[in-house]
mmCIF file of C-alpha atoms in Angstrom:
data_model
loop_
_atom_site.group_PDB
_atom_site.id
_atom_site.type_symbol
_atom_site.label_atom_id
_atom_site.label_comp_id
_atom_site.label_asym_id
_atom_site.label_seq_id
_atom_site.Cartn_x
_atom_site.Cartn_y
_atom_site.Cartn_z
ATOM 1 C CA MET A 13 -62.053 105.522 31.538
ATOM 2 C CA ARG A 14 -63.455 106.664 29.102
ATOM 3 C CA THR A 15 -67.016 106.274 28.861
ATOM 4 C CA ALA A 16 -68.949 104.550 26.491
ATOM 5 C CA PRO A 17 -69.933 106.587 23.375
ATOM 6 C CA ARG A 18 -73.640 107.376 23.262
ATOM 7 C CA VAL A 19 -75.010 107.475 19.604
ATOM 8 C CA GLY A 20 -78.257 108.475 18.151
ATOM 9 C CA VAL A 21 -79.471 107.834 14.406
ATOM 10 C CA PHE A 22 -82.167 109.376 13.174
ATOM 11 C CA GLY A 23 -84.579 109.681 9.994
ATOM 12 C CA LEU A 24 -87.325 108.229 8.473
ATOM 13 C CA LEU A 25 -86.003 104.594 8.604
ATOM 14 C CA GLY A 26 -88.085 100.943 9.462
ATOM 15 C CA SER A 27 -90.480 102.988 6.901
ATOM 16 C CA GLY A 28 -90.895 100.832 4.601
ATOM 17 C CA ASN A 29 -87.998 102.490 2.240
ATOM 18 C CA LEU A 30 -84.513 99.916 1.572
ATOM 19 C CA GLY A 31 -82.640 102.748 0.748
ATOM 20 C CA ASN A 32 -82.873 104.640 3.804
ATOM 21 C CA ASP A 33 -82.831 101.335 5.726
ATOM 22 C CA GLY A 34 -79.486 100.120 3.527
ATOM 23 C CA SER A 35 -77.975 103.960 4.933
ATOM 24 C CA LEU A 36 -78.673 102.836 8.132
ATOM 25 C CA GLU A 37 -77.160 99.609 7.608
ATOM 26 C CA ALA A 38 -74.026 101.007 6.592
ATOM 27 C CA VAL A 39 -73.372 103.530 9.334
ATOM 28 C CA LEU A 40 -74.175 100.411 12.208
ATOM 29 C CA ASP A 41 -71.530 98.538 10.282
ATOM 30 C CA TYR A 42 -69.168 101.827 10.583
ATOM 31 C CA LEU A 43 -69.745 102.493 14.533
ATOM 32 C CA ARG A 44 -69.677 98.222 15.299
ATOM 33 C CA ALA A 45 -66.369 98.242 13.523
ATOM 34 C CA ALA A 46 -64.703 101.875 14.314
ATOM 35 C CA HIS A 47 -66.686 102.261 17.847
ATOM 36 C CA PRO A 48 -67.514 98.689 19.090
ATOM 37 C CA ASP A 49 -68.540 99.994 22.615
ATOM 38 C CA ALA A 50 -70.910 102.688 21.293
ATOM 39 C CA ALA A 51 -74.145 102.069 22.696
ATOM 40 C CA VAL A 52 -76.498 103.248 19.621
ATOM 41 C CA ASP A 53 -80.226 103.714 18.844
ATOM 42 C CA ALA A 54 -82.819 105.302 17.000
ATOM 43 C CA LEU A 55 -85.542 107.830 17.011
ATOM 44 C CA CYS A 56 -87.350 106.945 13.496
ATOM 45 C CA GLY A 57 -90.339 106.325 11.451
ATOM 46 C CA GLY A 58 -90.685 102.614 12.198
ATOM 47 C CA PRO A 59 -88.928 102.050 15.683
ATOM 48 C CA GLU A 60 -90.624 98.621 16.092
ATOM 49 C CA ALA A 61 -89.131 97.650 12.663
ATOM 50 C CA VAL A 62 -85.671 99.072 13.509
ATOM 51 C CA SER A 63 -85.319 97.182 16.592
ATOM 52 C CA ALA A 64 -86.252 93.968 15.128
ATOM 53 C CA ARG A 65 -84.073 94.464 12.201
ATOM 54 C CA TYR A 66 -80.578 96.175 13.362
ATOM 55 C CA GLY A 67 -80.852 94.659 17.376
ATOM 56 C CA ILE A 68 -81.495 98.587 18.653
ATOM 57 C CA PRO A 69 -83.737 100.540 20.596
ATOM 58 C CA ALA A 70 -85.535 102.640 18.918
ATOM 59 C CA THR A 71 -88.430 105.176 19.296
ATOM 60 C CA ARG A 72 -91.047 106.525 17.259
ATOM 61 C CA LEU A 73 -89.851 109.618 15.391
ATOM 62 C CA HIS A 74 -93.214 111.369 15.673
ATOM 63 C CA TRP A 75 -95.834 111.723 18.617
ATOM 64 C CA TYR A 76 -99.035 111.841 16.866
ATOM 65 C CA ARG A 77 -99.123 108.706 14.919
ATOM 66 C CA GLY A 78 -101.017 109.789 11.972
ATOM 67 C CA GLU A 79 -98.535 112.483 10.881
ATOM 68 C CA TYR A 80 -98.310 110.963 7.645
ATOM 69 C CA ARG A 81 -101.985 110.527 7.094
ATOM 70 C CA THR A 82 -103.875 113.834 5.494
ATOM 71 C CA ALA A 83 -105.515 115.437 8.285
ATOM 72 C CA SER A 84 -109.191 116.775 7.395
ATOM 73 C CA ARG A 85 -111.131 115.823 10.215
ATOM 74 C CA ALA A 86 -110.920 118.394 13.259
ATOM 75 C CA GLY A 87 -109.792 115.623 15.441
ATOM 76 C CA ALA A 88 -106.624 114.729 13.175
ATOM 77 C CA ILE A 89 -105.839 117.995 12.960
ATOM 78 C CA ALA A 90 -105.596 119.441 16.556
ATOM 79 C CA GLY A 91 -103.905 115.649 17.186
ATOM 80 C CA LYS A 92 -101.501 117.032 14.556
ATOM 81 C CA GLY A 93 -100.671 120.201 15.570
ATOM 82 C CA LEU A 94 -100.276 119.322 19.118
ATOM 83 C CA GLY A 95 -98.310 116.732 17.767
ATOM 84 C CA LYS A 96 -95.699 119.062 16.487
ATOM 85 C CA LEU A 97 -95.771 120.966 19.812
ATOM 86 C CA LEU A 98 -94.648 117.891 21.912
ATOM 87 C CA ASP A 99 -91.979 116.563 19.072
ATOM 88 C CA VAL A 100 -89.828 120.132 19.922
ATOM 89 C CA PHE A 101 -89.414 118.653 24.088
ATOM 90 C CA ARG A 102 -89.574 114.985 22.834
ATOM 91 C CA THR A 103 -86.591 115.483 20.294
ATOM 92 C CA ALA A 104 -85.091 117.697 22.696
ATOM 93 C CA ALA A 105 -85.003 115.370 25.651
ATOM 94 C CA TRP A 106 -84.166 112.465 22.955
ATOM 95 C CA VAL A 107 -81.136 114.508 21.961
ATOM 96 C CA ARG A 108 -79.662 115.191 25.867
ATOM 97 C CA ARG A 109 -79.206 111.810 26.048
ATOM 98 C CA HIS A 110 -76.550 111.511 23.422
ATOM 99 C CA ASP A 111 -72.934 112.149 22.578
ATOM 100 C CA ALA A 112 -73.752 112.676 18.812
ATOM 101 C CA VAL A 113 -76.289 111.819 16.313
ATOM 102 C CA ILE A 114 -75.824 110.586 12.887
ATOM 103 C CA VAL A 115 -78.461 111.625 10.410
ATOM 104 C CA PRO A 116 -77.543 108.010 7.652
ATOM 105 C CA GLY A 117 -77.400 109.355 3.979
ATOM 106 C CA MET A 118 -81.076 110.367 2.461
ATOM 107 C CA GLY A 119 -82.448 112.701 0.489
ATOM 108 C CA VAL A 120 -82.816 114.993 3.971
ATOM 109 C CA LEU A 121 -82.224 118.243 1.999
ATOM 110 C CA GLU A 122 -84.525 117.955 -0.677
ATOM 111 C CA ALA A 123 -88.105 117.919 -2.692
ATOM 112 C CA THR A 124 -87.697 115.871 -5.130
ATOM 113 C CA LEU A 125 -90.429 113.749 -4.543
ATOM 114 C CA PRO A 126 -93.810 115.623 -2.624
ATOM 115 C CA LEU A 127 -93.087 116.757 0.196
ATOM 116 C CA ARG A 128 -94.998 118.870 2.949
ATOM 117 C CA PRO A 129 -92.875 121.529 5.291
ATOM 118 C CA TRP A 130 -94.706 120.707 8.554
ATOM 119 C CA GLY A 131 -93.802 116.518 8.119
ATOM 120 C CA PHE A 132 -89.678 115.861 7.875
ATOM 121 C CA PRO A 133 -88.127 118.944 7.423
ATOM 122 C CA TYR A 134 -90.153 120.814 11.080
ATOM 123 C CA SER A 135 -88.325 116.775 12.576
ATOM 124 C CA LEU A 136 -84.894 117.705 10.746
ATOM 125 C CA PHE A 137 -84.884 120.921 12.135
ATOM 126 C CA LEU A 138 -86.085 119.914 15.442
ATOM 127 C CA LEU A 139 -82.893 117.799 15.593
ATOM 128 C CA CYS A 140 -80.284 119.795 14.610
ATOM 129 C CA ALA A 141 -81.591 123.139 16.622
ATOM 130 C CA SER A 142 -81.201 120.428 19.472
ATOM 131 C CA GLY A 143 -78.166 119.309 18.609
ATOM 132 C CA ARG A 144 -76.661 123.072 18.194
ATOM 133 C CA LEU A 145 -78.469 124.299 21.921
ATOM 134 C CA LEU A 146 -77.839 121.127 24.102
ATOM 135 C CA ARG A 147 -74.710 120.634 22.271
ATOM 136 C CA THR A 148 -74.609 117.385 20.971
ATOM 137 C CA PRO A 149 -73.044 117.244 17.453
ATOM 138 C CA VAL A 150 -75.258 116.621 14.509
ATOM 139 C CA ALA A 151 -73.909 114.611 11.569
ATOM 140 C CA LEU A 152 -75.658 114.526 8.285
ATOM 141 C CA VAL A 153 -73.675 111.807 6.743
ATOM 142 C CA SER A 154 -73.564 111.295 2.163
ATOM 143 C CA VAL A 155 -77.022 113.302 2.152
ATOM 144 C CA GLY A 156 -78.827 113.882 -0.544
ATOM 145 C CA ALA A 157 -79.906 118.220 -1.497
ATOM 146 C CA ALA A 158 -81.311 119.961 -4.422
ATOM 147 C CA ALA A 159 -83.163 123.302 -4.987
ATOM 148 C CA ILE A 160 -86.068 123.781 -3.183
ATOM 149 C CA ARG A 161 -88.667 126.397 -4.614
ATOM 150 C CA ASP A 162 -91.167 126.255 -1.849
ATOM 151 C CA ARG A 163 -90.490 129.041 0.377
ATOM 152 C CA PRO A 164 -91.094 127.240 4.229
ATOM 153 C CA THR A 165 -89.440 123.716 3.216
ATOM 154 C CA ARG A 166 -86.287 125.793 1.825
ATOM 155 C CA ALA A 167 -86.528 127.914 4.984
ATOM 156 C CA LEU A 168 -86.380 124.905 7.259
ATOM 157 C CA VAL A 169 -83.631 123.132 5.194
ATOM 158 C CA ARG A 170 -81.414 125.777 4.915
ATOM 159 C CA ARG A 171 -81.431 126.330 8.985
ATOM 160 C CA SER A 172 -81.148 122.855 10.189
ATOM 161 C CA ALA A 173 -78.220 122.608 7.569
ATOM 162 C CA ARG A 174 -76.195 125.744 9.016
ATOM 163 C CA LEU A 175 -77.186 123.682 12.667
ATOM 164 C CA ALA A 176 -75.382 120.232 11.964
ATOM 165 C CA ALA A 177 -72.006 120.146 13.003
ATOM 166 C CA TYR A 178 -70.617 118.090 10.398
ATOM 167 C CA ARG A 179 -71.989 117.881 6.944
ATOM 168 C CA SER A 180 -70.848 115.317 3.738
ATOM 169 C CA TYR A 181 -72.778 114.853 0.722
ATOM 170 C CA ARG A 182 -73.199 111.790 -1.947
ATOM 171 C CA ASP A 183 -72.345 114.214 -5.172
ATOM 172 C CA ALA A 184 -70.923 117.460 -5.846
ATOM 173 C CA ALA A 185 -74.776 118.971 -7.261
ATOM 174 C CA SER A 186 -75.822 118.080 -3.495
ATOM 175 C CA ARG A 187 -73.418 120.615 -2.241
ATOM 176 C CA ASP A 188 -74.137 123.077 -4.679
ATOM 177 C CA ALA A 189 -77.407 122.970 -3.884
ATOM 178 C CA MET A 190 -76.608 124.397 -0.243
ATOM 179 C CA ARG A 191 -74.216 126.673 -0.965
ATOM 180 C CA ALA A 192 -76.954 128.648 -3.489
ATOM 181 C CA MET A 193 -79.488 128.384 -1.082
ATOM 182 C CA GLY A 194 -76.488 130.109 1.064
ATOM 183 C CA VAL A 195 -75.192 127.568 3.368
ATOM 184 C CA ASP A 196 -71.328 127.770 4.082
ATOM 185 C CA THR A 197 -69.896 124.393 2.228
ATOM 186 C CA ALA A 198 -66.959 125.170 2.328
ATOM 187 C CA ARG A 199 -65.359 122.625 4.832
ATOM 188 C CA ASP A 200 -68.271 119.846 3.361
ATOM 189 C CA GLU A 201 -66.723 117.289 1.233
ATOM 190 C CA VAL A 202 -68.427 114.699 -1.129
ATOM 191 C CA TYR A 203 -68.687 111.068 -0.489
ATOM 192 C CA PRO A 204 -70.565 108.097 -2.218
ATOM 193 C CA ASP A 205 -73.626 107.294 -1.141
ATOM 194 C CA LEU A 206 -73.516 105.220 1.929
ATOM 195 C CA ALA A 207 -74.947 101.850 0.174
ATOM 196 C CA PHE A 208 -71.531 102.014 -1.302
ATOM 197 C CA ALA A 209 -69.978 100.755 1.901
ATOM 198 C CA LEU A 210 -72.581 97.600 2.045
ATOM 199 C CA PRO A 211 -71.081 94.374 1.454
ATOM 200 C CA THR A 212 -71.755 93.130 -2.166
ATOM 201 C CA PRO A 213 -73.140 89.754 -1.469
ATOM 202 C CA ARG A 214 -72.509 86.567 -3.156
ATOM 203 C CA PRO A 215 -75.170 85.031 -5.059
ATOM 204 C CA ASP A 216 -76.911 82.155 -2.852
ATOM 205 C CA GLY A 217 -78.855 79.857 -5.905
ATOM 206 C CA PRO A 218 -78.452 79.378 -9.485
ATOM 207 C CA ALA A 219 -77.813 82.353 -11.833
ATOM 208 C CA GLY A 220 -81.336 83.638 -13.811
ATOM 209 C CA PRO A 221 -82.160 82.599 -16.547
ATOM 210 C CA PRO A 222 -80.383 84.032 -19.396
ATOM 211 C CA GLY A 223 -81.414 86.847 -20.555
ATOM 212 C CA ARG A 224 -82.643 88.207 -17.606
ATOM 213 C CA VAL A 225 -83.837 91.896 -17.606
ATOM 214 C CA CYS A 226 -84.519 93.738 -14.039
ATOM 215 C CA VAL A 227 -86.699 96.773 -14.150
ATOM 216 C CA GLY A 228 -86.894 98.394 -11.317
ATOM 217 C CA VAL A 229 -89.914 100.621 -11.023
ATOM 218 C CA MET A 230 -91.726 103.434 -8.840
ATOM 219 C CA ASP A 231 -94.983 105.004 -7.820
ATOM 220 C CA PHE A 232 -93.643 108.241 -9.579
ATOM 221 C CA HIS A 233 -96.127 111.444 -9.853
ATOM 222 C CA GLY A 234 -93.443 113.733 -10.179
ATOM 223 C CA SER A 235 -91.823 116.090 -7.538
ATOM 224 C CA ASN A 236 -93.167 118.868 -5.113
ATOM 225 C CA ASP A 237 -93.246 121.185 -8.167
ATOM 226 C CA ASP A 238 -95.270 119.058 -10.379
ATOM 227 C CA ARG A 239 -98.333 118.365 -7.813
ATOM 228 C CA ALA A 240 -100.970 120.221 -10.445
ATOM 229 C CA ARG A 241 -99.845 117.566 -12.847
ATOM 230 C CA ALA A 242 -98.673 114.254 -11.014
ATOM 231 C CA GLY A 243 -101.354 112.061 -12.528
ATOM 232 C CA GLU A 244 -100.637 112.717 -15.697
ATOM 233 C CA ILE A 245 -97.104 112.466 -14.753
ATOM 234 C CA TYR A 246 -97.680 108.897 -13.786
ATOM 235 C CA GLN A 247 -99.763 108.055 -16.483
ATOM 236 C CA ARG A 248 -97.116 108.785 -18.846
ATOM 237 C CA TYR A 249 -94.510 106.602 -16.943
ATOM 238 C CA LEU A 250 -96.819 103.928 -16.087
ATOM 239 C CA ASP A 251 -97.084 103.168 -20.002
ATOM 240 C CA GLY A 252 -93.871 104.283 -21.029
ATOM 241 C CA THR A 253 -92.936 101.636 -18.659
ATOM 242 C CA ILE A 254 -95.333 98.726 -20.051
ATOM 243 C CA ARG A 255 -94.898 98.987 -23.219
ATOM 244 C CA PHE A 256 -90.717 98.893 -22.722
ATOM 245 C CA VAL A 257 -91.901 95.798 -20.770
ATOM 246 C CA ARG A 258 -93.888 94.041 -23.174
ATOM 247 C CA THR A 259 -91.248 94.246 -25.830
ATOM 248 C CA LEU A 260 -88.906 92.518 -24.034
ATOM 249 C CA VAL A 261 -91.622 89.763 -23.390
ATOM 250 C CA GLN A 262 -92.153 89.918 -27.046
ATOM 251 C CA GLU A 263 -88.395 88.948 -27.577
ATOM 252 C CA GLY A 264 -88.681 86.190 -25.379
ATOM 253 C CA ARG A 265 -86.761 88.403 -22.624
ATOM 254 C CA PRO A 266 -87.396 87.748 -18.547
ATOM 255 C CA VAL A 267 -88.580 90.510 -16.826
ATOM 256 C CA ARG A 268 -87.950 90.948 -12.985
ATOM 257 C CA LEU A 269 -89.975 93.747 -11.292
ATOM 258 C CA LEU A 270 -88.513 95.162 -8.158
ATOM 259 C CA THR A 271 -89.105 98.460 -5.824
ATOM 260 C CA GLY A 272 -87.369 100.183 -3.267
ATOM 261 C CA ASP A 273 -90.579 101.724 -1.032
ATOM 262 C CA ALA A 274 -92.966 99.422 -0.093
ATOM 263 C CA CYS A 275 -95.479 102.137 -1.906
ATOM 264 C CA ASP A 276 -94.364 100.678 -5.295
ATOM 265 C CA ALA A 277 -96.384 97.307 -5.561
ATOM 266 C CA PRO A 278 -99.810 98.778 -7.127
ATOM 267 C CA VAL A 279 -97.096 99.639 -9.918
ATOM 268 C CA VAL A 280 -96.174 96.246 -9.925
ATOM 269 C CA GLY A 281 -99.594 95.276 -9.760
ATOM 270 C CA ALA A 282 -100.384 97.387 -12.822
ATOM 271 C CA ILE A 283 -97.379 95.912 -14.902
ATOM 272 C CA LEU A 284 -97.970 92.202 -14.092
ATOM 273 C CA ASP A 285 -101.565 92.795 -15.094
ATOM 274 C CA ALA A 286 -101.642 94.550 -18.165
ATOM 275 C CA VAL A 287 -98.138 92.593 -20.129
ATOM 276 C CA ASN A 288 -99.966 89.220 -18.398
ATOM 277 C CA SER A 289 -97.114 86.805 -18.838
ATOM 278 C CA PRO A 290 -95.316 84.690 -17.223
ATOM 279 C CA LEU A 291 -91.840 85.919 -18.357
ATOM 280 C CA VAL A 292 -92.591 88.878 -15.976
ATOM 281 C CA THR A 293 -92.357 88.252 -12.257
ATOM 282 C CA ALA A 294 -92.087 90.625 -9.507
ATOM 283 C CA ALA A 295 -89.261 89.453 -6.759
ATOM 284 C CA GLU A 296 -89.779 90.635 -3.050
ATOM 285 C CA ALA A 297 -86.876 92.135 -1.497
ATOM 286 C CA ALA A 298 -86.573 92.837 1.714
ATOM 287 C CA SER A 299 -83.363 95.032 2.082
ATOM 288 C CA LEU A 300 -80.908 96.475 -0.352
ATOM 289 C CA THR A 301 -79.022 93.352 0.060
ATOM 290 C CA ASP A 302 -81.624 90.847 -1.301
ATOM 291 C CA LEU A 303 -82.053 93.882 -4.476
ATOM 292 C CA MET A 304 -78.647 93.364 -5.105
ATOM 293 C CA LYS A 305 -78.317 89.577 -5.452
ATOM 294 C CA GLU A 306 -81.551 90.365 -7.746
ATOM 295 C CA MET A 307 -79.599 92.935 -10.016
ATOM 296 C CA ALA A 308 -76.375 90.334 -9.651
ATOM 297 C CA ALA A 309 -78.585 87.657 -11.470
ATOM 298 C CA ALA A 310 -79.557 89.944 -13.979
ATOM 299 C CA ASP A 311 -77.697 90.666 -17.362
ATOM 300 C CA SER A 312 -78.983 94.598 -17.249
ATOM 301 C CA ALA A 313 -81.073 96.394 -15.749
ATOM 302 C CA VAL A 314 -83.616 99.643 -15.999
ATOM 303 C CA ALA A 315 -84.356 101.353 -12.540
ATOM 304 C CA VAL A 316 -85.787 104.509 -11.201
ATOM 305 C CA ARG A 317 -85.831 104.442 -7.687
ATOM 306 C CA TYR A 318 -82.103 105.961 -6.773
ATOM 307 C CA HIS A 319 -81.125 103.415 -4.388
ATOM 308 C CA ASN A 320 -82.276 100.279 -7.183
ATOM 309 C CA LEU A 321 -79.787 102.171 -9.321
ATOM 310 C CA VAL A 322 -77.225 101.877 -6.672
ATOM 311 C CA CYS A 323 -77.975 98.177 -6.243
ATOM 312 C CA ALA A 324 -77.654 97.757 -9.983
ATOM 313 C CA LEU A 325 -73.968 99.431 -10.313
ATOM 314 C CA LYS A 326 -72.839 97.819 -7.039
ATOM 315 C CA ALA A 327 -73.249 94.445 -8.065
ATOM 316 C CA GLY A 328 -71.302 95.549 -10.987
ATOM 317 C CA THR A 329 -74.434 95.829 -13.846
ATOM 318 C CA PRO A 330 -75.438 97.612 -16.883
ATOM 319 C CA VAL A 331 -78.334 99.836 -15.704
ATOM 320 C CA LEU A 332 -79.941 102.718 -17.161
ATOM 321 C CA ALA A 333 -81.239 105.116 -15.323
ATOM 322 C CA VAL A 334 -84.988 106.514 -15.607
ATOM 323 C CA SER A 335 -83.912 109.389 -14.100
ATOM 324 C CA TYR A 336 -86.565 111.832 -12.227
ATOM 325 C CA ALA A 337 -83.932 114.153 -10.409
ATOM 326 C CA ALA A 338 -80.170 115.475 -10.787
ATOM 327 C CA LYS A 339 -79.189 112.757 -8.238
ATOM 328 C CA SER A 340 -79.339 109.894 -10.369
ATOM 329 C CA ASP A 341 -77.658 111.667 -13.507
ATOM 330 C CA ALA A 342 -74.564 112.787 -11.172
ATOM 331 C CA LEU A 343 -74.806 108.851 -9.773
ATOM 332 C CA MET A 344 -74.756 107.796 -13.419
ATOM 333 C CA ALA A 345 -71.712 109.726 -13.807
ATOM 334 C CA ARG A 346 -69.665 109.598 -11.027
ATOM 335 C CA MET A 347 -70.163 105.948 -11.630
ATOM 336 C CA GLY A 348 -69.109 106.085 -15.849
ATOM 337 C CA LEU A 349 -72.363 105.040 -16.802
ATOM 338 C CA GLY A 350 -73.500 109.125 -17.501
ATOM 339 C CA ALA A 351 -74.274 108.220 -20.968
ATOM 340 C CA TYR A 352 -77.479 105.867 -20.211
ATOM 341 C CA CYS A 353 -79.901 108.372 -18.780
ATOM 342 C CA HIS A 354 -83.820 108.572 -20.192
ATOM 343 C CA PRO A 355 -86.445 111.762 -18.224
ATOM 344 C CA ALA A 356 -88.663 109.898 -15.995
ATOM 345 C CA ARG A 357 -91.385 112.882 -16.673
ATOM 346 C CA GLU A 358 -90.999 112.558 -20.091
ATOM 347 C CA ILE A 359 -90.532 108.860 -20.611
ATOM 348 C CA ASP A 360 -90.679 107.175 -24.742
ATOM 349 C CA ALA A 361 -90.888 103.969 -25.208
ATOM 350 C CA ASP A 362 -89.143 104.059 -28.107
ATOM 351 C CA ARG A 363 -86.405 105.963 -27.146
ATOM 352 C CA LEU A 364 -86.078 103.757 -23.667
ATOM 353 C CA LEU A 365 -85.740 100.987 -25.783
ATOM 354 C CA GLU A 366 -82.655 102.433 -28.199
ATOM 355 C CA GLN A 367 -80.716 103.510 -25.086
ATOM 356 C CA PHE A 368 -81.019 99.676 -23.625
ATOM 357 C CA ARG A 369 -79.667 97.805 -26.707
ATOM 358 C CA THR A 370 -76.810 100.002 -26.747
ATOM 359 C CA LEU A 371 -76.043 100.087 -23.001
ATOM 360 C CA GLU A 372 -76.432 96.261 -23.684
ATOM 361 C CA LYS A 373 -73.922 96.226 -26.750
ATOM 362 C CA ARG A 374 -71.186 97.204 -24.476
ATOM 363 C CA SER A 375 -71.989 95.213 -21.284
ATOM 364 C CA ALA A 376 -68.846 93.701 -21.303
ATOM 365 C CA GLU A 377 -67.237 97.076 -20.886
ATOM 366 C CA LEU A 378 -69.446 98.540 -19.221
ATOM 367 C CA ARG A 379 -68.805 96.129 -16.348
ATOM 368 C CA GLN A 380 -65.325 96.346 -16.026
ATOM 369 C CA THR A 381 -65.938 99.847 -15.534
ATOM 370 C CA LEU A 382 -67.705 99.810 -12.644
ATOM 371 C CA THR A 383 -65.302 97.238 -11.763
ATOM 372 C CA GLU A 384 -63.201 99.868 -11.002
ATOM 373 C CA ALA A 385 -65.767 103.134 -10.135
ATOM 374 C CA ASN A 386 -66.861 100.430 -7.201
ATOM 375 C CA ARG A 387 -63.295 99.895 -5.882
ATOM 376 C CA ASP A 388 -62.295 103.876 -5.693
ATOM 377 C CA ALA A 389 -66.214 104.208 -3.982
ATOM 378 C CA ALA A 390 -65.396 102.464 -1.164
ATOM 379 C CA ARG A 391 -61.688 103.748 -0.843
ATOM 380 C CA ASP A 392 -63.572 107.374 -0.708
ATOM 381 C CA LEU A 393 -66.358 105.739 2.060
ATOM 382 C CA GLU A 394 -63.304 104.550 3.835
ATOM 383 C CA ARG A 395 -62.057 108.025 4.288
ATOM 384 C CA GLN A 396 -65.600 109.348 5.587
ATOM 385 C CA PHE A 397 -65.288 107.029 7.834
ATOM 386 C CA THR A 398 -62.381 108.329 9.420
ATOM 387 C CA ALA A 399 -63.439 112.181 8.924
ATOM 388 C CA LEU A 400 -66.944 111.536 11.083
ATOM 389 C CA SER A 401 -64.790 109.796 13.545
ATOM 390 C CA ALA A 402 -62.463 112.744 13.855
ATOM 391 C CA ALA A 403 -65.255 114.915 13.962
ATOM 392 C CA LEU A 404 -67.652 113.043 16.513
ATOM 393 C CA PHE A 405 -65.261 110.937 18.594
ATOM 394 C CA PRO A 406 -61.832 113.579 18.944
ATOM 395 C CA THR A 407 -61.063 111.821 22.155
ATOM 396 C CA SER A 408 -61.984 108.408 21.474
ATOM 397 C CA ALA A 409 -59.336 105.755 20.158
ATOM 398 C CA THR A 410 -60.283 103.911 17.398
ATOM 399 C CA THR A 411 -58.745 100.565 17.621
ATOM 400 C CA HIS A 412 -60.931 98.875 15.718
ATOM 401 C CA ALA A 413 -60.460 99.784 11.840
ATOM 402 C CA HIS A 414 -63.292 100.070 9.870
ATOM 403 C CA ALA A 415 -63.180 97.577 7.352
ATOM 404 C CA PRO A 416 -66.264 95.821 4.924
ATOM 405 C CA ARG A 417 -67.944 92.948 6.011
ATOM 406 C CA GLU A 418 -67.057 89.553 4.340
ATOM 407 C CA ASN A 419 -69.102 89.254 1.346
ATOM 408 C CA ARG A 420 -71.535 87.349 1.934
#
């Protein structure tokens, strides 16, 4: 008699990032449809939130609870160091309990935002090394990757990727980056971001006011390589965004501010204070589904965060990307909107407005383009889930074909 597969999911899940949690949701949907008998649990950043939201057991990723706070006192430094040692054994013990572990999407092989090697890169290495030693396959599914200059971070990321049993990427640039770092990618495939597997929600209320523009914002300070000028980058981004929003308001356009992570809240507050208009409101989205509903109610959108862009594209709403990394440019090109990207580090409000007006003039055409691109993305992800089942559960009969949930 075949036993139910024990599947672990791993990552910075339940920690306030809506994109990460949306990727988890897509993988859970796949497992429940294709492997309904699977016993699933998580090793993650926010176990309480994951258990409450998704109904699966969850364990804290780090032994030391202050992992992502800067350690300056001797006690905190000692606690963090001890935690790194204990996490070796905690991670291995968790991996041992599973038949397979899935890392659902996310930019786990990149450092496009500030990142220290002893943080998540170290945790991912422990996972992949444990998987190899204990013969538990670890799958990096539709993950993001990018060239990394910092040598310790690059070494950990490269080794983690080599140790994984299955790798797929959310764009060709990610695969190219790993190949350039010395990873054999000959058998690695490229598929869309996992969030494209989520159902497109139905509107659950009246349409938004005519002319509404969604503006997705971010607490943006550049990448790992921009630490020396992080404050300058942030101020330029904020000033440009405020000027853009203020111009829309002067034209009588309602503006809806969106975020993708809890850390973005101060940016929303700064824009609301600076513009000071009843036409500017802020959404309180708790999931990618909520973000998609907001995007669907808008005429058009401008966004920085990767999964804000995904939500606009998935909802079929023309969007202009304020791009901080190659992944955003690749996403927009894949969906047929490659001409509508603007650099986040060098934001120019006049040029942004010019691009935005061009986007809106082509709105009807772009909506049709997105309809076709979303159909292709859904098909590609079905292929990925079939390949993933074959790689992780070769002896498991998938009697339940994976099908998208009904639109909500």
